[in-house]
PDB file of C-alpha atoms in Angstrom:
ATOM      1  CA  MET A 644     113.328  65.884  97.022  1.00 59.00           C
ATOM      2  CA  ALA A 645     111.099  63.276  98.651  1.00 64.00           C
ATOM      3  CA  GLU A 646     109.656  64.208 102.032  1.00 86.00           C
ATOM      4  CA  HIS A 647     110.129  60.854 103.767  1.00 91.00           C
ATOM      5  CA  LEU A 648     112.338  57.796 104.006  1.00 95.00           C
ATOM      6  CA  ILE A 649     110.182  54.673 104.279  1.00 96.00           C
ATOM      7  CA  LEU A 650     111.883  51.942 106.298  1.00 97.00           C
ATOM      8  CA  ALA A 651     110.962  48.322 106.871  1.00 96.00           C
ATOM      9  CA  ASP A 652     109.562  48.719 110.392  1.00 96.00           C
ATOM     10  CA  SER A 653     109.412  50.964 113.438  1.00 97.00           C
ATOM     11  CA  GLN A 654     112.538  49.387 114.974  1.00 97.00           C
ATOM     12  CA  SER A 655     114.561  50.429 111.933  1.00 97.00           C
ATOM     13  CA  VAL A 656     113.249  53.972 112.383  1.00 97.00           C
ATOM     14  CA  ARG A 657     114.329  54.001 116.033  1.00 97.00           C
ATOM     15  CA  ASP A 658     117.771  52.680 115.089  1.00 98.00           C
ATOM     16  CA  ALA A 659     118.129  55.361 112.406  1.00 98.00           C
ATOM     17  CA  LEU A 660     117.173  58.138 114.824  1.00 98.00           C
ATOM     18  CA  THR A 661     119.671  56.819 117.369  1.00 98.00           C
ATOM     19  CA  PHE A 662     122.406  56.885 114.721  1.00 98.00           C
ATOM     20  CA  VAL A 663     121.531  60.444 113.696  1.00 97.00           C
ATOM     21  CA  GLY A 664     121.508  61.550 117.324  1.00 97.00           C
ATOM     22  CA  ARG A 665     124.930  60.068 117.988  1.00 97.00           C
ATOM     23  CA  ALA A 666     126.322  61.651 114.821  1.00 97.00           C
ATOM     24  CA  ALA A 667     125.082  65.058 115.991  1.00 96.00           C
ATOM     25  CA  GLN A 668     126.876  64.602 119.324  1.00 95.00           C
ATOM     26  CA  VAL A 669     130.186  64.073 117.495  1.00 94.00           C
ATOM     27  CA  ASN A 670     130.003  66.969 114.996  1.00 91.00           C
ATOM     28  CA  ASP A 671     127.666  68.921 112.717  1.00 91.00           C
ATOM     29  CA  ASP A 672     128.792  67.383 109.418  1.00 94.00           C
ATOM     30  CA  GLY A 673     125.509  65.656 108.614  1.00 96.00           C
ATOM     31  CA  VAL A 674     124.609  62.132 107.514  1.00 98.00           C
ATOM     32  CA  ARG A 675     124.664  60.589 104.054  1.00 98.00           C
ATOM     33  CA  VAL A 676     121.688  58.320 103.337  1.00 98.00           C
ATOM     34  CA  GLN A 677     121.757  55.845 100.461  1.00 96.00           C
ATOM     35  CA  ALA A 678     118.856  53.509  99.757  1.00 96.00           C
ATOM     36  CA  SER A 679     118.498  50.807  97.122  1.00 96.00           C
ATOM     37  CA  ARG A 680     116.943  47.332  96.861  1.00 95.00           C
ATOM     38  CA  GLY A 681     115.458  47.358 100.332  1.00 96.00           C
ATOM     39  CA  VAL A 682     118.612  48.499 102.127  1.00 97.00           C
ATOM     40  CA  LEU A 683     119.332  51.877 103.731  1.00 97.00           C
ATOM     41  CA  ALA A 684     122.999  52.724 104.334  1.00 98.00           C
ATOM     42  CA  MET A 685     123.659  55.607 106.728  1.00 98.00           C
ATOM     43  CA  LEU A 686     127.155  57.100 106.715  1.00 98.00           C
ATOM     44  CA  ALA A 687     128.504  59.773 109.071  1.00 98.00           C
ATOM     45  CA  PRO A 688     131.982  61.136 109.825  1.00 97.00           C
ATOM     46  CA  ALA A 689     133.472  60.555 113.247  1.00 97.00           C
ATOM     47  CA  LEU A 690     136.595  62.447 112.158  1.00 96.00           C
ATOM     48  CA  ALA A 691     137.353  64.272 108.917  1.00 94.00           C
ATOM     49  CA  PRO A 692     140.070  66.666 107.732  1.00 91.00           C
ATOM     50  CA  ARG A 693     138.899  70.254 107.301  1.00 84.00           C
ATOM     51  CA  GLY A 694     141.564  71.519 104.941  1.00 78.00           C
ATOM     52  CA  LEU A 695     144.385  70.537 102.623  1.00 76.00           C
ATOM     53  CA  PHE A 696     147.000  70.526 105.384  1.00 78.00           C
ATOM     54  CA  ASP A 697     144.805  69.040 108.105  1.00 83.00           C
ATOM     55  CA  SER A 698     146.302  65.711 109.238  1.00 83.00           C
ATOM     56  CA  THR A 699     143.069  64.499 110.857  1.00 92.00           C
ATOM     57  CA  PRO A 700     142.267  60.998 109.546  1.00 94.00           C
ATOM     58  CA  LEU A 701     139.057  60.347 107.651  1.00 96.00           C
ATOM     59  CA  ILE A 702     137.049  57.945 109.800  1.00 98.00           C
ATOM     60  CA  LEU A 703     133.452  57.215 108.831  1.00 98.00           C
ATOM     61  CA  VAL A 704     130.751  55.222 110.576  1.00 99.00           C
ATOM     62  CA  LEU A 705     128.289  53.018 108.698  1.00 98.00           C
ATOM     63  CA  ARG A 706     124.914  51.683 109.837  1.00 98.00           C
ATOM     64  CA  VAL A 707     122.852  49.461 107.538  1.00 98.00           C
ATOM     65  CA  LEU A 708     119.080  49.059 108.004  1.00 98.00           C
ATOM     66  CA  ASN A 709     116.186  47.462 106.170  1.00 97.00           C
ATOM     67  CA  ALA A 710     114.097  49.819 104.038  1.00 97.00           C
ATOM     68  CA  ASP A 711     111.127  49.842 101.694  1.00 95.00           C
ATOM     69  CA  PRO A 712     112.182  47.957  98.511  1.00 96.00           C
ATOM     70  CA  GLU A 713     110.947  50.878  96.392  1.00 94.00           C
ATOM     71  CA  LEU A 714     113.034  53.491  98.220  1.00 94.00           C
ATOM     72  CA  GLU A 715     115.868  54.874  96.069  1.00 95.00           C
ATOM     73  CA  CYS A 716     117.998  57.830  97.204  1.00 94.00           C
ATOM     74  CA  ASP A 717     121.514  59.147  97.747  1.00 96.00           C
ATOM     75  CA  LEU A 718     121.783  62.466  99.565  1.00 96.00           C
ATOM     76  CA  THR A 719     123.447  64.135 102.533  1.00 97.00           C
ATOM     77  CA  VAL A 720     121.300  65.858 105.140  1.00 97.00           C
ATOM     78  CA  GLU A 721     121.884  67.693 108.392  1.00 95.00           C
ATOM     79  CA  THR A 722     119.429  65.509 110.284  1.00 94.00           C
ATOM     80  CA  LEU A 723     116.377  63.246 110.124  1.00 96.00           C
ATOM     81  CA  THR A 724     113.291  63.541 112.306  1.00 96.00           C
ATOM     82  CA  GLU A 725     110.280  61.507 113.352  1.00 95.00           C
ATOM     83  CA  SER A 726     107.184  61.306 111.198  1.00 94.00           C
ATOM     84  CA  THR A 727     103.545  60.592 111.955  1.00 94.00           C
ATOM     85  CA  ASP A 728     104.143  57.285 110.170  1.00 95.00           C
ATOM     86  CA  PRO A 729     105.954  54.958 112.632  1.00 96.00           C
ATOM     87  CA  CYS A 730     107.819  53.350 109.726  1.00 97.00           C
ATOM     88  CA  ALA A 731     109.028  56.601 108.142  1.00 97.00           C
ATOM     89  CA  LEU A 732     111.551  59.364 108.745  1.00 96.00           C
ATOM     90  CA  ARG A 733     111.009  62.964 107.748  1.00 96.00           C
ATOM     91  CA  LEU A 734     113.682  64.530 105.543  1.00 95.00           C
ATOM     92  CA  PRO A 735     114.680  68.199 105.802  1.00 94.00           C
ATOM     93  CA  GLU A 736     113.600  70.526 103.008  1.00 91.00           C
ATOM     94  CA  VAL A 737     117.065  70.680 101.443  1.00 93.00           C
ATOM     95  CA  ALA A 738     120.117  68.466 101.183  1.00 94.00           C
ATOM     96  CA  VAL A 739     123.619  69.722 102.025  1.00 95.00           C
ATOM     97  CA  ALA A 740     127.039  69.428 100.389  1.00 94.00           C
ATOM     98  CA  ARG A 741     129.886  67.959 102.432  1.00 95.00           C
ATOM     99  CA  THR A 742     133.399  67.119 101.225  1.00 93.00           C
ATOM    100  CA  TRP A 743     133.583  63.884 103.212  1.00 95.00           C
ATOM    101  CA  ALA A 744     130.415  62.593 101.544  1.00 95.00           C
ATOM    102  CA  ASN A 745     132.105  62.601  98.126  1.00 94.00           C
ATOM    103  CA  VAL A 746     134.385  59.670  98.936  1.00 94.00           C
ATOM    104  CA  GLU A 747     133.464  56.209  97.702  1.00 93.00           C
ATOM    105  CA  VAL A 748     134.048  53.234  99.977  1.00 94.00           C
ATOM    106  CA  PRO A 749     134.819  49.896  98.237  1.00 94.00           C
ATOM    107  CA  HIS A 750     131.855  47.528  97.965  1.00 90.00           C
ATOM    108  CA  GLY A 751     133.982  44.402  97.561  1.00 93.00           C
ATOM    109  CA  GLY A 752     137.502  43.038  97.711  1.00 96.00           C
ATOM    110  CA  TRP A 753     137.724  43.018 101.506  1.00 98.00           C
ATOM    111  CA  THR A 754     140.217  40.696 103.224  1.00 98.00           C
ATOM    112  CA  GLN A 755     140.228  40.116 106.972  1.00 98.00           C
ATOM    113  CA  THR A 756     143.472  41.201 108.633  1.00 97.00           C
ATOM    114  CA  ALA A 757     142.825  41.181 112.387  1.00 97.00           C
ATOM    115  CA  GLU A 758     140.363  40.768 115.243  1.00 98.00           C
ATOM    116  CA  ILE A 759     140.294  43.130 118.211  1.00 98.00           C
ATOM    117  CA  SER A 760     138.534  42.778 121.551  1.00 97.00           C
ATOM    118  CA  GLU A 761     135.925  45.447 122.176  1.00 97.00           C
ATOM    119  CA  GLU A 762     137.334  45.771 125.692  1.00 96.00           C
ATOM    120  CA  VAL A 763     140.607  46.939 124.117  1.00 97.00           C
ATOM    121  CA  LEU A 764     138.670  49.425 121.990  1.00 98.00           C
ATOM    122  CA  HIS A 765     136.882  50.724 125.066  1.00 97.00           C
ATOM    123  CA  ASP A 766     140.198  51.217 126.898  1.00 97.00           C
ATOM    124  CA  GLU A 767     141.737  53.011 123.889  1.00 98.00           C
ATOM    125  CA  ALA A 768     138.725  55.302 123.561  1.00 98.00           C
ATOM    126  CA  ARG A 769     138.803  56.198 127.251  1.00 98.00           C
ATOM    127  CA  ALA A 770     142.565  56.830 127.221  1.00 98.00           C
ATOM    128  CA  GLY A 771     142.310  58.942 124.072  1.00 97.00           C
ATOM    129  CA  SER A 772     139.531  61.070 125.543  1.00 97.00           C
ATOM    130  CA  ALA A 773     141.703  61.703 128.600  1.00 98.00           C
ATOM    131  CA  ASP A 774     144.617  62.708 126.356  1.00 97.00           C
ATOM    132  CA  VAL A 775     142.411  65.147 124.434  1.00 96.00           C
ATOM    133  CA  ALA A 776     141.141  66.718 127.657  1.00 95.00           C
ATOM    134  CA  HIS A 777     144.682  67.009 129.034  1.00 96.00           C
ATOM    135  CA  ALA A 778     146.007  68.672 125.858  1.00 95.00           C
ATOM    136  CA  LEU A 779     143.266  71.293 125.554  1.00 93.00           C
ATOM    137  CA  PRO A 780     143.744  74.785 127.009  1.00 90.00           C
ATOM    138  CA  LEU A 781     140.959  76.588 128.839  1.00 89.00           C
ATOM    139  CA  ASN A 782     138.199  77.794 126.511  1.00 87.00           C
ATOM    140  CA  PRO A 783     139.671  76.385 123.285  1.00 88.00           C
ATOM    141  CA  GLY A 784     138.269  77.565 119.975  1.00 88.00           C
ATOM    142  CA  ARG A 785     137.047  75.229 117.258  1.00 86.00           C
ATOM    143  CA  ASP A 786     140.381  75.313 115.394  1.00 87.00           C
ATOM    144  CA  VAL A 787     142.368  74.346 118.483  1.00 91.00           C
ATOM    145  CA  LEU A 788     139.884  71.616 119.376  1.00 89.00           C
ATOM    146  CA  ASN A 789     140.037  70.140 115.875  1.00 87.00           C
ATOM    147  CA  LYS A 790     143.850  70.234 115.870  1.00 90.00           C
ATOM    148  CA  VAL A 791     144.138  68.452 119.214  1.00 93.00           C
ATOM    149  CA  ARG A 792     141.517  65.861 118.329  1.00 92.00           C
ATOM    150  CA  GLY A 793     143.195  65.216 114.984  1.00 92.00           C
ATOM    151  CA  LYS A 794     146.589  64.707 116.614  1.00 94.00           C
ATOM    152  CA  VAL A 795     145.395  62.419 119.412  1.00 96.00           C
ATOM    153  CA  TRP A 796     142.924  60.329 117.446  1.00 97.00           C
ATOM    154  CA  GLY A 797     145.211  60.157 114.413  1.00 96.00           C
ATOM    155  CA  GLU A 798     147.973  58.364 116.319  1.00 96.00           C
ATOM    156  CA  PRO A 799     148.378  54.702 115.291  1.00 97.00           C
ATOM    157  CA  SER A 800     148.037  52.166 118.082  1.00 97.00           C
ATOM    158  CA  ALA A 801     149.709  48.760 118.226  1.00 97.00           C
ATOM    159  CA  ALA A 802     146.756  47.524 120.291  1.00 97.00           C
ATOM    160  CA  LEU A 803     144.485  48.357 117.330  1.00 98.00           C
ATOM    161  CA  ALA A 804     146.531  46.579 114.646  1.00 96.00           C
ATOM    162  CA  ASN A 805     148.269  49.919 113.922  1.00 96.00           C
ATOM    163  CA  LEU A 806     145.014  51.639 113.029  1.00 98.00           C
ATOM    164  CA  PRO A 807     144.560  55.185 114.370  1.00 98.00           C
ATOM    165  CA  ARG A 808     143.100  55.548 117.840  1.00 98.00           C
ATOM    166  CA  GLY A 809     140.170  57.320 116.211  1.00 98.00           C
ATOM    167  CA  VAL A 810     138.583  53.992 115.267  1.00 98.00           C
ATOM    168  CA  ALA A 811     138.139  53.337 118.989  1.00 98.00           C
ATOM    169  CA  PHE A 812     136.682  56.827 119.441  1.00 98.00           C
ATOM    170  CA  ALA A 813     134.186  56.201 116.623  1.00 98.00           C
ATOM    171  CA  SER A 814     133.230  52.755 117.921  1.00 98.00           C
ATOM    172  CA  SER A 815     132.554  54.176 121.369  1.00 98.00           C
ATOM    173  CA  MET A 816     130.713  57.343 120.350  1.00 97.00           C
ATOM    174  CA  PHE A 817     128.321  55.485 118.050  1.00 98.00           C
ATOM    175  CA  GLY A 818     127.462  52.856 120.659  1.00 97.00           C
ATOM    176  CA  PHE A 819     129.050  49.839 118.988  1.00 97.00           C
ATOM    177  CA  LEU A 820     130.951  48.538 122.031  1.00 96.00           C
ATOM    178  CA  HIS A 821     129.724  45.889 124.464  1.00 91.00           C
ATOM    179  CA  PRO A 822     131.001  45.633 128.069  1.00 84.00           C
ATOM    180  CA  THR A 823     132.624  42.202 127.665  1.00 84.00           C
ATOM    181  CA  GLY A 824     132.794  39.114 125.485  1.00 87.00           C
ATOM    182  CA  HIS A 825     132.696  40.694 122.033  1.00 95.00           C
ATOM    183  CA  SER A 826     135.269  41.462 119.373  1.00 97.00           C
ATOM    184  CA  ALA A 827     135.445  43.444 116.141  1.00 98.00           C
ATOM    185  CA  SER A 828     136.915  42.107 112.910  1.00 98.00           C
ATOM    186  CA  VAL A 829     139.253  44.262 110.811  1.00 98.00           C
ATOM    187  CA  TRP A 830     139.145  44.096 107.020  1.00 98.00           C
ATOM    188  CA  ARG A 831     141.163  45.792 104.275  1.00 98.00           C
ATOM    189  CA  ALA A 832     140.428  46.738 100.661  1.00 97.00           C
ATOM    190  CA  VAL A 833     143.229  48.701  98.932  1.00 93.00           C
ATOM    191  CA  ARG A 834     143.734  51.795 101.169  1.00 95.00           C
ATOM    192  CA  TRP A 835     140.524  51.355 103.166  1.00 98.00           C
ATOM    193  CA  PHE A 836     140.119  49.539 106.486  1.00 98.00           C
ATOM    194  CA  ARG A 837     136.783  48.415 107.921  1.00 98.00           C
ATOM    195  CA  MET A 838     136.179  47.526 111.541  1.00 98.00           C
ATOM    196  CA  SER A 839     132.991  45.480 111.746  1.00 98.00           C
ATOM    197  CA  HIS A 840     130.943  45.284 114.927  1.00 98.00           C
ATOM    198  CA  GLU A 841     127.709  43.439 115.630  1.00 95.00           C
ATOM    199  CA  ASN A 842     125.591  46.521 114.873  1.00 94.00           C
ATOM    200  CA  GLY A 843     127.717  48.726 112.619  1.00 97.00           C
ATOM    201  CA  HIS A 844     131.026  49.433 110.933  1.00 98.00           C
ATOM    202  CA  VAL A 845     133.875  51.939 111.288  1.00 99.00           C
ATOM    203  CA  LEU A 846     135.729  52.840 108.080  1.00 99.00           C
ATOM    204  CA  TYR A 847     139.207  54.356 107.914  1.00 98.00           C
ATOM    205  CA  ARG A 848     140.835  55.676 104.747  1.00 96.00           C
ATOM    206  CA  GLY A 849     144.549  55.012 104.979  1.00 92.00           C
ATOM    207  CA  PRO A 850     147.373  56.898 103.249  1.00 83.00           C
ATOM    208  CA  VAL A 851     147.599  56.846  99.459  1.00 66.00           C
ATOM    209  CA  ALA A 852     150.939  55.059  99.347  1.00 53.00           C
ATOM    210  CA  GLU A 853     153.893  54.189 101.498  1.00 50.00           C
ATOM    211  CA  GLY A 854     157.423  55.087 100.467  1.00 47.00           C
ATOM    212  CA  LEU A 855     158.609  56.713  97.266  1.00 43.00           C
ATOM    213  CA  THR A 856     157.888  55.721  93.692  1.00 44.00           C
ATOM    214  CA  GLN A 857     160.924  54.686  91.704  1.00 47.00           C
ATOM    215  CA  ILE A 858     161.987  57.308  89.138  1.00 43.00           C
ATOM    216  CA  ARG A 859     161.725  56.067  85.561  1.00 45.00           C
ATOM    217  CA  ARG A 860     163.809  57.369  82.672  1.00 46.00           C
ATOM    218  CA  THR A 861     161.545  58.509  79.821  1.00 43.00           C
ATOM    219  CA  GLY A 862     163.910  60.233  77.409  1.00 45.00           C
ATOM    220  CA  PRO A 863     166.271  58.605  74.887  1.00 46.00           C
ATOM    221  CA  ARG A 864     169.397  57.026  76.298  1.00 45.00           C
ATOM    222  CA  ARG A 865     172.724  58.691  75.580  1.00 44.00           C
TER     223      ARG A 865
END
């Protein structure tokens, strides 16, 4: 594995380190880094189910930066650190395997469906955080914390175009929200939803299907 990620400039390095730092504040699930044709895509989970029966929604956060045109990679790491080169990031010695990193987000076919004020997102994030704090017992374990967070942040909100409240949580935790005067656009491609901010994106994987599939007769008629 290469030792460094070469980015376009020192500002891109600072932005990448900020993203990694915010991801670490949310959980310890790592960051997926994909580079090709001068673009570095950084993907991290704000929320992710931890088992087959976990109802926590899958909500990812995407940050796109300029990189060295010759940089090619696709790996998931626990963190990235500074290098002596101001335009480079140091990679850890080994990559990690994470279930969330195996999903593939659509590259095209997105259609805009809504636009939401970032002030609304800020209010939803603050209210959700209060609900999580209120629902937690004293000294909760990891399992209890994950269950409460999944329930609160998985609730759909009419104020968020019926997306789960977790998209507001992700937008806030990764520093995408401005105090006033900005909005985020909502896009859909098949079961995926993308909330696009000025400096990043929040991705939500919706349910596989709604309703029941009609039963078809396959045998010979009698």
